[in-house]
mmCIF file of C-alpha atoms and ligand atoms in Angstrom:
data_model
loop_
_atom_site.group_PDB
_atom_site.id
_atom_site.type_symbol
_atom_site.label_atom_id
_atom_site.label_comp_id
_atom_site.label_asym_id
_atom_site.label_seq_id
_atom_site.Cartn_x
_atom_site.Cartn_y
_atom_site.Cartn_z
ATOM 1 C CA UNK N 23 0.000 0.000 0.000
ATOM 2 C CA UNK N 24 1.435 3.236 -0.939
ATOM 3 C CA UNK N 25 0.157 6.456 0.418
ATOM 4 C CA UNK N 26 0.819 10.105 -1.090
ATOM 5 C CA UNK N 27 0.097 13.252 0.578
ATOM 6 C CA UNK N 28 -1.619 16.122 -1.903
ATOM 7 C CA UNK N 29 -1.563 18.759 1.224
ATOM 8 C CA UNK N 30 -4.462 19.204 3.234
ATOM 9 C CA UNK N 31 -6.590 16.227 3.588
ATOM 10 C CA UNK N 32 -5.951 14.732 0.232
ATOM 11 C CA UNK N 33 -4.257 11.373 -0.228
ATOM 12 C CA UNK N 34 -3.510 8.799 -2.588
ATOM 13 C CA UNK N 35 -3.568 5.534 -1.396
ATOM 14 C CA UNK N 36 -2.361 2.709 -4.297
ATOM 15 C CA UNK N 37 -3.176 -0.904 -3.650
ATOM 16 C CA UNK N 38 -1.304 -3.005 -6.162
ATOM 17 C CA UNK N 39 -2.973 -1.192 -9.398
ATOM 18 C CA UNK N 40 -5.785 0.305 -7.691
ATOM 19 C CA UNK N 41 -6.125 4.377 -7.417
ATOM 20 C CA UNK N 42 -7.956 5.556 -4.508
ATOM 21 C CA UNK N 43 -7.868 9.758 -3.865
ATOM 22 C CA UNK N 44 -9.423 10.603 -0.757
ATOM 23 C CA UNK N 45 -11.090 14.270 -0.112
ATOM 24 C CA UNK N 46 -9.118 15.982 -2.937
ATOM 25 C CA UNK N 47 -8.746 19.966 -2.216
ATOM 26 C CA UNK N 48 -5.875 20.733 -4.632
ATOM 27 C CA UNK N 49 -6.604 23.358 -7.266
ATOM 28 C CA UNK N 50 -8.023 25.719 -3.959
ATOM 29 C CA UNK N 51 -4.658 25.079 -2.095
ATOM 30 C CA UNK N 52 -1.900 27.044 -3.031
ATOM 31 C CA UNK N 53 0.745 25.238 -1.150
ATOM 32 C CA UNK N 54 -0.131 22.201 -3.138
ATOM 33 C CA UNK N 55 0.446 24.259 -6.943
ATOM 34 C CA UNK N 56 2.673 21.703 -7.763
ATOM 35 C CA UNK N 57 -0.014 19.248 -8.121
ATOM 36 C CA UNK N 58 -1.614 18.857 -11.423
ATOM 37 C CA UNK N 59 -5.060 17.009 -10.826
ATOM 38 C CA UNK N 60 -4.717 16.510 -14.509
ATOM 39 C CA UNK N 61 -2.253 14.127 -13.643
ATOM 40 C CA UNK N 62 -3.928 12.182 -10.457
ATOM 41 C CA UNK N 63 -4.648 8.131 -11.039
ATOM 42 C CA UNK N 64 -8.031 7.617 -9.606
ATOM 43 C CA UNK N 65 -9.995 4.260 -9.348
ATOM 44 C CA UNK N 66 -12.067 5.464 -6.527
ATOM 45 C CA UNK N 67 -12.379 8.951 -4.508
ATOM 46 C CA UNK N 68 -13.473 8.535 -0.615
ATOM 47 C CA UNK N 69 -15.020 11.558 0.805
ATOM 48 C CA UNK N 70 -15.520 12.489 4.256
ATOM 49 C CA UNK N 71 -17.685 14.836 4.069
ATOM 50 C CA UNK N 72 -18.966 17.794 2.028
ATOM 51 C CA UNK N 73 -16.779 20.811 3.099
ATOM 52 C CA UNK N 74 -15.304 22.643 0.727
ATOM 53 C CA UNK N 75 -12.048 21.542 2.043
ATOM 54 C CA UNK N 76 -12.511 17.926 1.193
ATOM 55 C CA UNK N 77 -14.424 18.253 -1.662
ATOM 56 C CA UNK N 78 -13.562 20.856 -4.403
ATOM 57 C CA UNK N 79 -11.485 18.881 -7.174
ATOM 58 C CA UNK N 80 -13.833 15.471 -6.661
ATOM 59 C CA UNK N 81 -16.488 16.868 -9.727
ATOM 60 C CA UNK N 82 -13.207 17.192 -12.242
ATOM 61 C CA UNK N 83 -10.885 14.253 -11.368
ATOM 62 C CA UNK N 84 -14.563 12.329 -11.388
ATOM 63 C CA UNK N 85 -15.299 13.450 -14.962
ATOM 64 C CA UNK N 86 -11.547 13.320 -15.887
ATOM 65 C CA UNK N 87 -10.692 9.571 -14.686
ATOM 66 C CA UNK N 88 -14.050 8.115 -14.092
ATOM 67 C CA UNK N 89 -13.756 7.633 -10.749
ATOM 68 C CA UNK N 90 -16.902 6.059 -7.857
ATOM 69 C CA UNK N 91 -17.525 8.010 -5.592
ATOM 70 C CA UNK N 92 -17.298 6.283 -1.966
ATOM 71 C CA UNK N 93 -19.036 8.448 0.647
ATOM 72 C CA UNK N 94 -22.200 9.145 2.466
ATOM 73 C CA UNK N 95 -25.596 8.560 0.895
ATOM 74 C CA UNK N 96 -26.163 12.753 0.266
ATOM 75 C CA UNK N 97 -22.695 13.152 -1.086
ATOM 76 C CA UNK N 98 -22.843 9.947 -3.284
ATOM 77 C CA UNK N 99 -26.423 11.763 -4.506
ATOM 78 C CA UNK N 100 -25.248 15.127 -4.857
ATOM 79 C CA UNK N 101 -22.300 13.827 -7.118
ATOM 80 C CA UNK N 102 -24.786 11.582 -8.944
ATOM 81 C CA UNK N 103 -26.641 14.498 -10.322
ATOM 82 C CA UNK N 104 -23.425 15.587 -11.631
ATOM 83 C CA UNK N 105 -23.523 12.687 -13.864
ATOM 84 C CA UNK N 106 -20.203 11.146 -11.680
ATOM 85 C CA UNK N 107 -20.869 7.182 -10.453
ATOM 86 C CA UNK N 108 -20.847 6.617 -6.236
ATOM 87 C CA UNK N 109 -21.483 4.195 -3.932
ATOM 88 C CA UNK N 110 -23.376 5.300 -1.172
ATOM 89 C CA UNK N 111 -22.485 4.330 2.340
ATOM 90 C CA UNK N 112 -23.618 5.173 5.897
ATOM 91 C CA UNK N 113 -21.861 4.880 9.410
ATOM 92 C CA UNK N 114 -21.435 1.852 10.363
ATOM 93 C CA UNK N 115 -21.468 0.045 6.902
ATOM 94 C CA UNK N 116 -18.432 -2.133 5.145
ATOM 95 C CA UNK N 117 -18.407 -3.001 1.697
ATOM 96 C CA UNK N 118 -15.926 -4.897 -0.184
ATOM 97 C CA UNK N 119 -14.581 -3.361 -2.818
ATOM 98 C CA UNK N 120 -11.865 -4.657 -5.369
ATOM 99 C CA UNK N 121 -8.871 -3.324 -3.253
ATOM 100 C CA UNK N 122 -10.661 -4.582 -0.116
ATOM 101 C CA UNK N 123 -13.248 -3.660 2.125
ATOM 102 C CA UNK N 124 -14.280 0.040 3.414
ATOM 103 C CA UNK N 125 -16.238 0.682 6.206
ATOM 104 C CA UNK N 126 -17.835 4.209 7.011
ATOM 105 C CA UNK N 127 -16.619 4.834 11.031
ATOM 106 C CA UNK N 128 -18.026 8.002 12.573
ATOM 107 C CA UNK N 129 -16.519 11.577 13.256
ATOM 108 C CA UNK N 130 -17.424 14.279 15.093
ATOM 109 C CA UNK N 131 -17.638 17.414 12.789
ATOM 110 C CA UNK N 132 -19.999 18.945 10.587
ATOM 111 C CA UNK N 133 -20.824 18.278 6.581
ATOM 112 C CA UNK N 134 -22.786 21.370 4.890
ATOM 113 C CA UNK N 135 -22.127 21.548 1.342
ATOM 114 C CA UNK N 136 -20.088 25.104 0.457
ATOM 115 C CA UNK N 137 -23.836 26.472 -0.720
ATOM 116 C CA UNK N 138 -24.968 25.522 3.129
ATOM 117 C CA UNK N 139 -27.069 22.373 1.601
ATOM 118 C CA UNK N 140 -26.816 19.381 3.886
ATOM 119 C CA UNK N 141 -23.952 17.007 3.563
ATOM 120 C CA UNK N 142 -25.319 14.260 5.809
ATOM 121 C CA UNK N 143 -23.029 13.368 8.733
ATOM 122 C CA UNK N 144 -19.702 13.188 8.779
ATOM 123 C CA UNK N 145 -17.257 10.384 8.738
ATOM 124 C CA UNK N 146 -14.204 8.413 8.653
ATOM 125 C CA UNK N 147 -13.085 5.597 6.644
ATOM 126 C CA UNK N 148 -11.304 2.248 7.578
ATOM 127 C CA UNK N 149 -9.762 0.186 4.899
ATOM 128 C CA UNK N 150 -8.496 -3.696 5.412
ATOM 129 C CA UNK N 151 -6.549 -4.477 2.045
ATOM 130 C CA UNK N 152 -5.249 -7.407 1.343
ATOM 131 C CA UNK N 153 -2.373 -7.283 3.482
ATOM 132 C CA UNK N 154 -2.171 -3.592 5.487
ATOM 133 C CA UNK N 155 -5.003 -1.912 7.515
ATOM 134 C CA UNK N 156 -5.353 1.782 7.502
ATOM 135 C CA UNK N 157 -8.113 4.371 9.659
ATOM 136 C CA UNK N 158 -8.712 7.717 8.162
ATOM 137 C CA UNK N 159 -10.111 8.930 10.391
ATOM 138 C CA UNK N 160 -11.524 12.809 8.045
ATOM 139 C CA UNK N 161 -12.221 15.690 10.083
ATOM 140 C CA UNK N 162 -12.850 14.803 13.937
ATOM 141 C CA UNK N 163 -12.653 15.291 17.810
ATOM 142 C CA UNK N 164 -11.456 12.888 19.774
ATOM 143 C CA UNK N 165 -14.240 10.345 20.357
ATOM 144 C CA UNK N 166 -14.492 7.373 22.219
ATOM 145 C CA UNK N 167 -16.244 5.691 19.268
ATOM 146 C CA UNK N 168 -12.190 5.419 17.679
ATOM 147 C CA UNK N 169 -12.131 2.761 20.297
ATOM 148 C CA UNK N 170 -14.292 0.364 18.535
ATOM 149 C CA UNK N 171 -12.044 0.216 15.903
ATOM 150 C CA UNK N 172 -9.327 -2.030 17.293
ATOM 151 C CA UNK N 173 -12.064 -4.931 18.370
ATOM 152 C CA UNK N 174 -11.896 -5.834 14.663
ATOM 153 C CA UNK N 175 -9.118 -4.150 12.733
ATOM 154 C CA UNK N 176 -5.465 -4.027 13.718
ATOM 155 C CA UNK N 177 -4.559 -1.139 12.448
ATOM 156 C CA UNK N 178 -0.850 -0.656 10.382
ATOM 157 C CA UNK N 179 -1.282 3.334 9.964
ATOM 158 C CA UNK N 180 -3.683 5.986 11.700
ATOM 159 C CA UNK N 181 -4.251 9.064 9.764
ATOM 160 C CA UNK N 182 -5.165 11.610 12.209
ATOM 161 C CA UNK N 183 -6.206 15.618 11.995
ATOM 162 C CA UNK N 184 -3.737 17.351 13.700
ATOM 163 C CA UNK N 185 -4.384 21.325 13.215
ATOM 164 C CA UNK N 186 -6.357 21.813 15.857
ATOM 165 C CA UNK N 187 -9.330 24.797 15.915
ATOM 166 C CA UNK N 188 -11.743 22.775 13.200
ATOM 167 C CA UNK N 189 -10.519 18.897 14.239
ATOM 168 C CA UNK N 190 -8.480 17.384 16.827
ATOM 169 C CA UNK N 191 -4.701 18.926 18.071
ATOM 170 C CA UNK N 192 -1.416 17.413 18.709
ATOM 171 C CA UNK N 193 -2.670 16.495 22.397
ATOM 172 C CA UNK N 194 -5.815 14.842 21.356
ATOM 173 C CA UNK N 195 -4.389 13.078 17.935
ATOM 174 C CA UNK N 196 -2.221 10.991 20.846
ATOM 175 C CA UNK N 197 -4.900 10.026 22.591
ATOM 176 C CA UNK N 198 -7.008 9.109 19.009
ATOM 177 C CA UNK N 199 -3.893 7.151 18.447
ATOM 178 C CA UNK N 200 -4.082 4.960 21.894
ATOM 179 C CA UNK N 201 -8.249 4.403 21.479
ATOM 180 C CA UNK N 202 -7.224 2.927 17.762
ATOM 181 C CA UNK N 203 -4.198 1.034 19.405
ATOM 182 C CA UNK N 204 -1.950 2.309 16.330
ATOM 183 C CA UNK N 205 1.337 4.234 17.583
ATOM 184 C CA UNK N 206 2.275 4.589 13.333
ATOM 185 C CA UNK N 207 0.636 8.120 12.551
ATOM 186 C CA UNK N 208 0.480 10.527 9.704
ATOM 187 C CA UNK N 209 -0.937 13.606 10.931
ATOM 188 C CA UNK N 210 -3.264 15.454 8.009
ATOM 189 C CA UNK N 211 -5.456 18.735 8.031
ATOM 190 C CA UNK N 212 -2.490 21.349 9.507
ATOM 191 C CA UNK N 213 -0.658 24.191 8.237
ATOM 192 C CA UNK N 214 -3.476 24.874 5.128
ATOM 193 C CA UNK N 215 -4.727 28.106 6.898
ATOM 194 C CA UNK N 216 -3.764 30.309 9.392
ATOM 195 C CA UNK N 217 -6.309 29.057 11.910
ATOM 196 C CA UNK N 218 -4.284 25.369 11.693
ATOM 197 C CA UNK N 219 -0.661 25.973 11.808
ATOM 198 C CA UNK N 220 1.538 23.707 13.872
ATOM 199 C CA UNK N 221 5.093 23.278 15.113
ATOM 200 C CA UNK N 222 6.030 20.369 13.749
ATOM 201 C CA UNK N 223 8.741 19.686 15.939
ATOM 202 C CA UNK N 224 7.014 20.270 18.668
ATOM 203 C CA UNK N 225 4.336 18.111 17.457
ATOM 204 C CA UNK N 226 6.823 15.139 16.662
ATOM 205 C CA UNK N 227 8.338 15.346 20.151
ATOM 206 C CA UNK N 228 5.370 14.587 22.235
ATOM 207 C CA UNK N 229 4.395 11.812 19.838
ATOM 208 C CA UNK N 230 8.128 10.698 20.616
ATOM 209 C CA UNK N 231 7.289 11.048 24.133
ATOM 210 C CA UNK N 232 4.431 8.476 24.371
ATOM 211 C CA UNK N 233 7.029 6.408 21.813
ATOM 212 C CA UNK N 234 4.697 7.043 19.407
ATOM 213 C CA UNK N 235 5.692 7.947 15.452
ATOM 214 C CA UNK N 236 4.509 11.278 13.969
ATOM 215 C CA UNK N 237 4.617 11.069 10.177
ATOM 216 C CA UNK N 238 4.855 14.465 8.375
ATOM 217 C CA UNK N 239 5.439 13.989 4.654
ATOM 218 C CA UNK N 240 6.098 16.983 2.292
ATOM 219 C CA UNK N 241 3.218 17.606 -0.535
ATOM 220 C CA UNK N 242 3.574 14.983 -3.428
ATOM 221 C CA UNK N 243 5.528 12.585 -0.940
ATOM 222 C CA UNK N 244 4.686 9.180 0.111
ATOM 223 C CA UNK N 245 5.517 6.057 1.877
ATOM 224 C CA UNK N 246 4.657 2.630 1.710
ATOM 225 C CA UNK N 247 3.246 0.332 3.981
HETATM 226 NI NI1 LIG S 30 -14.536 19.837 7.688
HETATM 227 MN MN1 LIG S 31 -11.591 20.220 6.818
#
């Protein structure tokens, strides 16, 4: 499984030949100009919910590539009317899909579209592939609901918010990362705005701390799992 940060919230994830983008906000995000959506593989793009901030390239990589749409049943039916293919989903639900199975975990947030229509709820996603298990966990507080996670997944990789102000901060991403029982994080959702910057090296230090791993990667980098 390879995963590649677009800045933001937006990630590739690759198993074997499969293309999966996840909340792609790339044209709006100047510090990901580099970027060319034009350019971006995708099989499948996973949405968390409907703010702008996770959902303003999905309607043109869609059309461009072809791509389903895996999110909630209003975002899957707002995109529909676009003409773009989904599969709906709702908290709580798994499907197998050809890379492996996806199930729709909650979050504590908001989803209004960017006109104010309603985005239904909010989640995150956690994917079993065929041999690595990841949580995404999209825009959330801590919750204790992360903690029925690790009764059925054992989870290689959490990706956690980490900004603080609209998600979870540095403090609460560590305690995300114990209720998931996954010390392996990459933190997402930081440094985009002003309201979300973080020291980095601060933020890597207490992760140390509780001998935990803070991954940080660069815009257009990855690692593999
Ligand atoms: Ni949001
Ligand atoms: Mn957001």
């Amino acid at each position: 499984m390879k995963i590649t940060f677009y800045g933001h919230a937006s990630l590739g994830i690759q198993v074997d030949d499969v293309h999966i983008l996840v909340d792609p906000f790339i044209t709006a995000n100047p510090k990901a100009s580099a970027i060319d959506i034009e350019q971006l593989k995708a099989d499948y793009i996973l949405v968390t919910h409907a703010h702008q901030d996770h959902i303003v390239d999905v309607e043109a990589i869609a059309k461009h590539t072809g791509a389903v749409v895996v999110s909630n049943f209003e975002i899957v039916s707002h995109f529909e009317k676009l003409g773009i293919e989904g599969h709906p989903m709702n908290h709580g639900g798994t499907w197998d899909f050809e890379f492996g199975s996806v199930k729709y975990v909650n979050a504590i947030h908001t989803s209004s579209f960017p006109d104010g229509s309603y985005g239904g709820q909010p989640g995150g996603f956690v994917i079993e592939g065929e041999r690595k298990n990841i949580y995404i966990a999209g825009d959330t507080a801590l919750t204790y609901d992360m903690k029925l996670i690790p009764l059925q997944t054992k989870l290689d990789l959490a990706i956690l918010p980490i900004g603080d102000n609209f998600t979870m901060g540095i403090d609460d991403a560590i305690l995300a990362s114990d209720f998931v029982e996954c010390d392996k994080v990459l933190g997402y959702h930081y440094d985009t705005f002003g309201y979300i910057e973080i020291d980095h090296e601060v933020a890597k230090r207490k992760f140390f701390e509780k001998n935990k791993d803070l991954m940080l990667l660069e815009i257009g980098d990855f690692i593999e799992l």
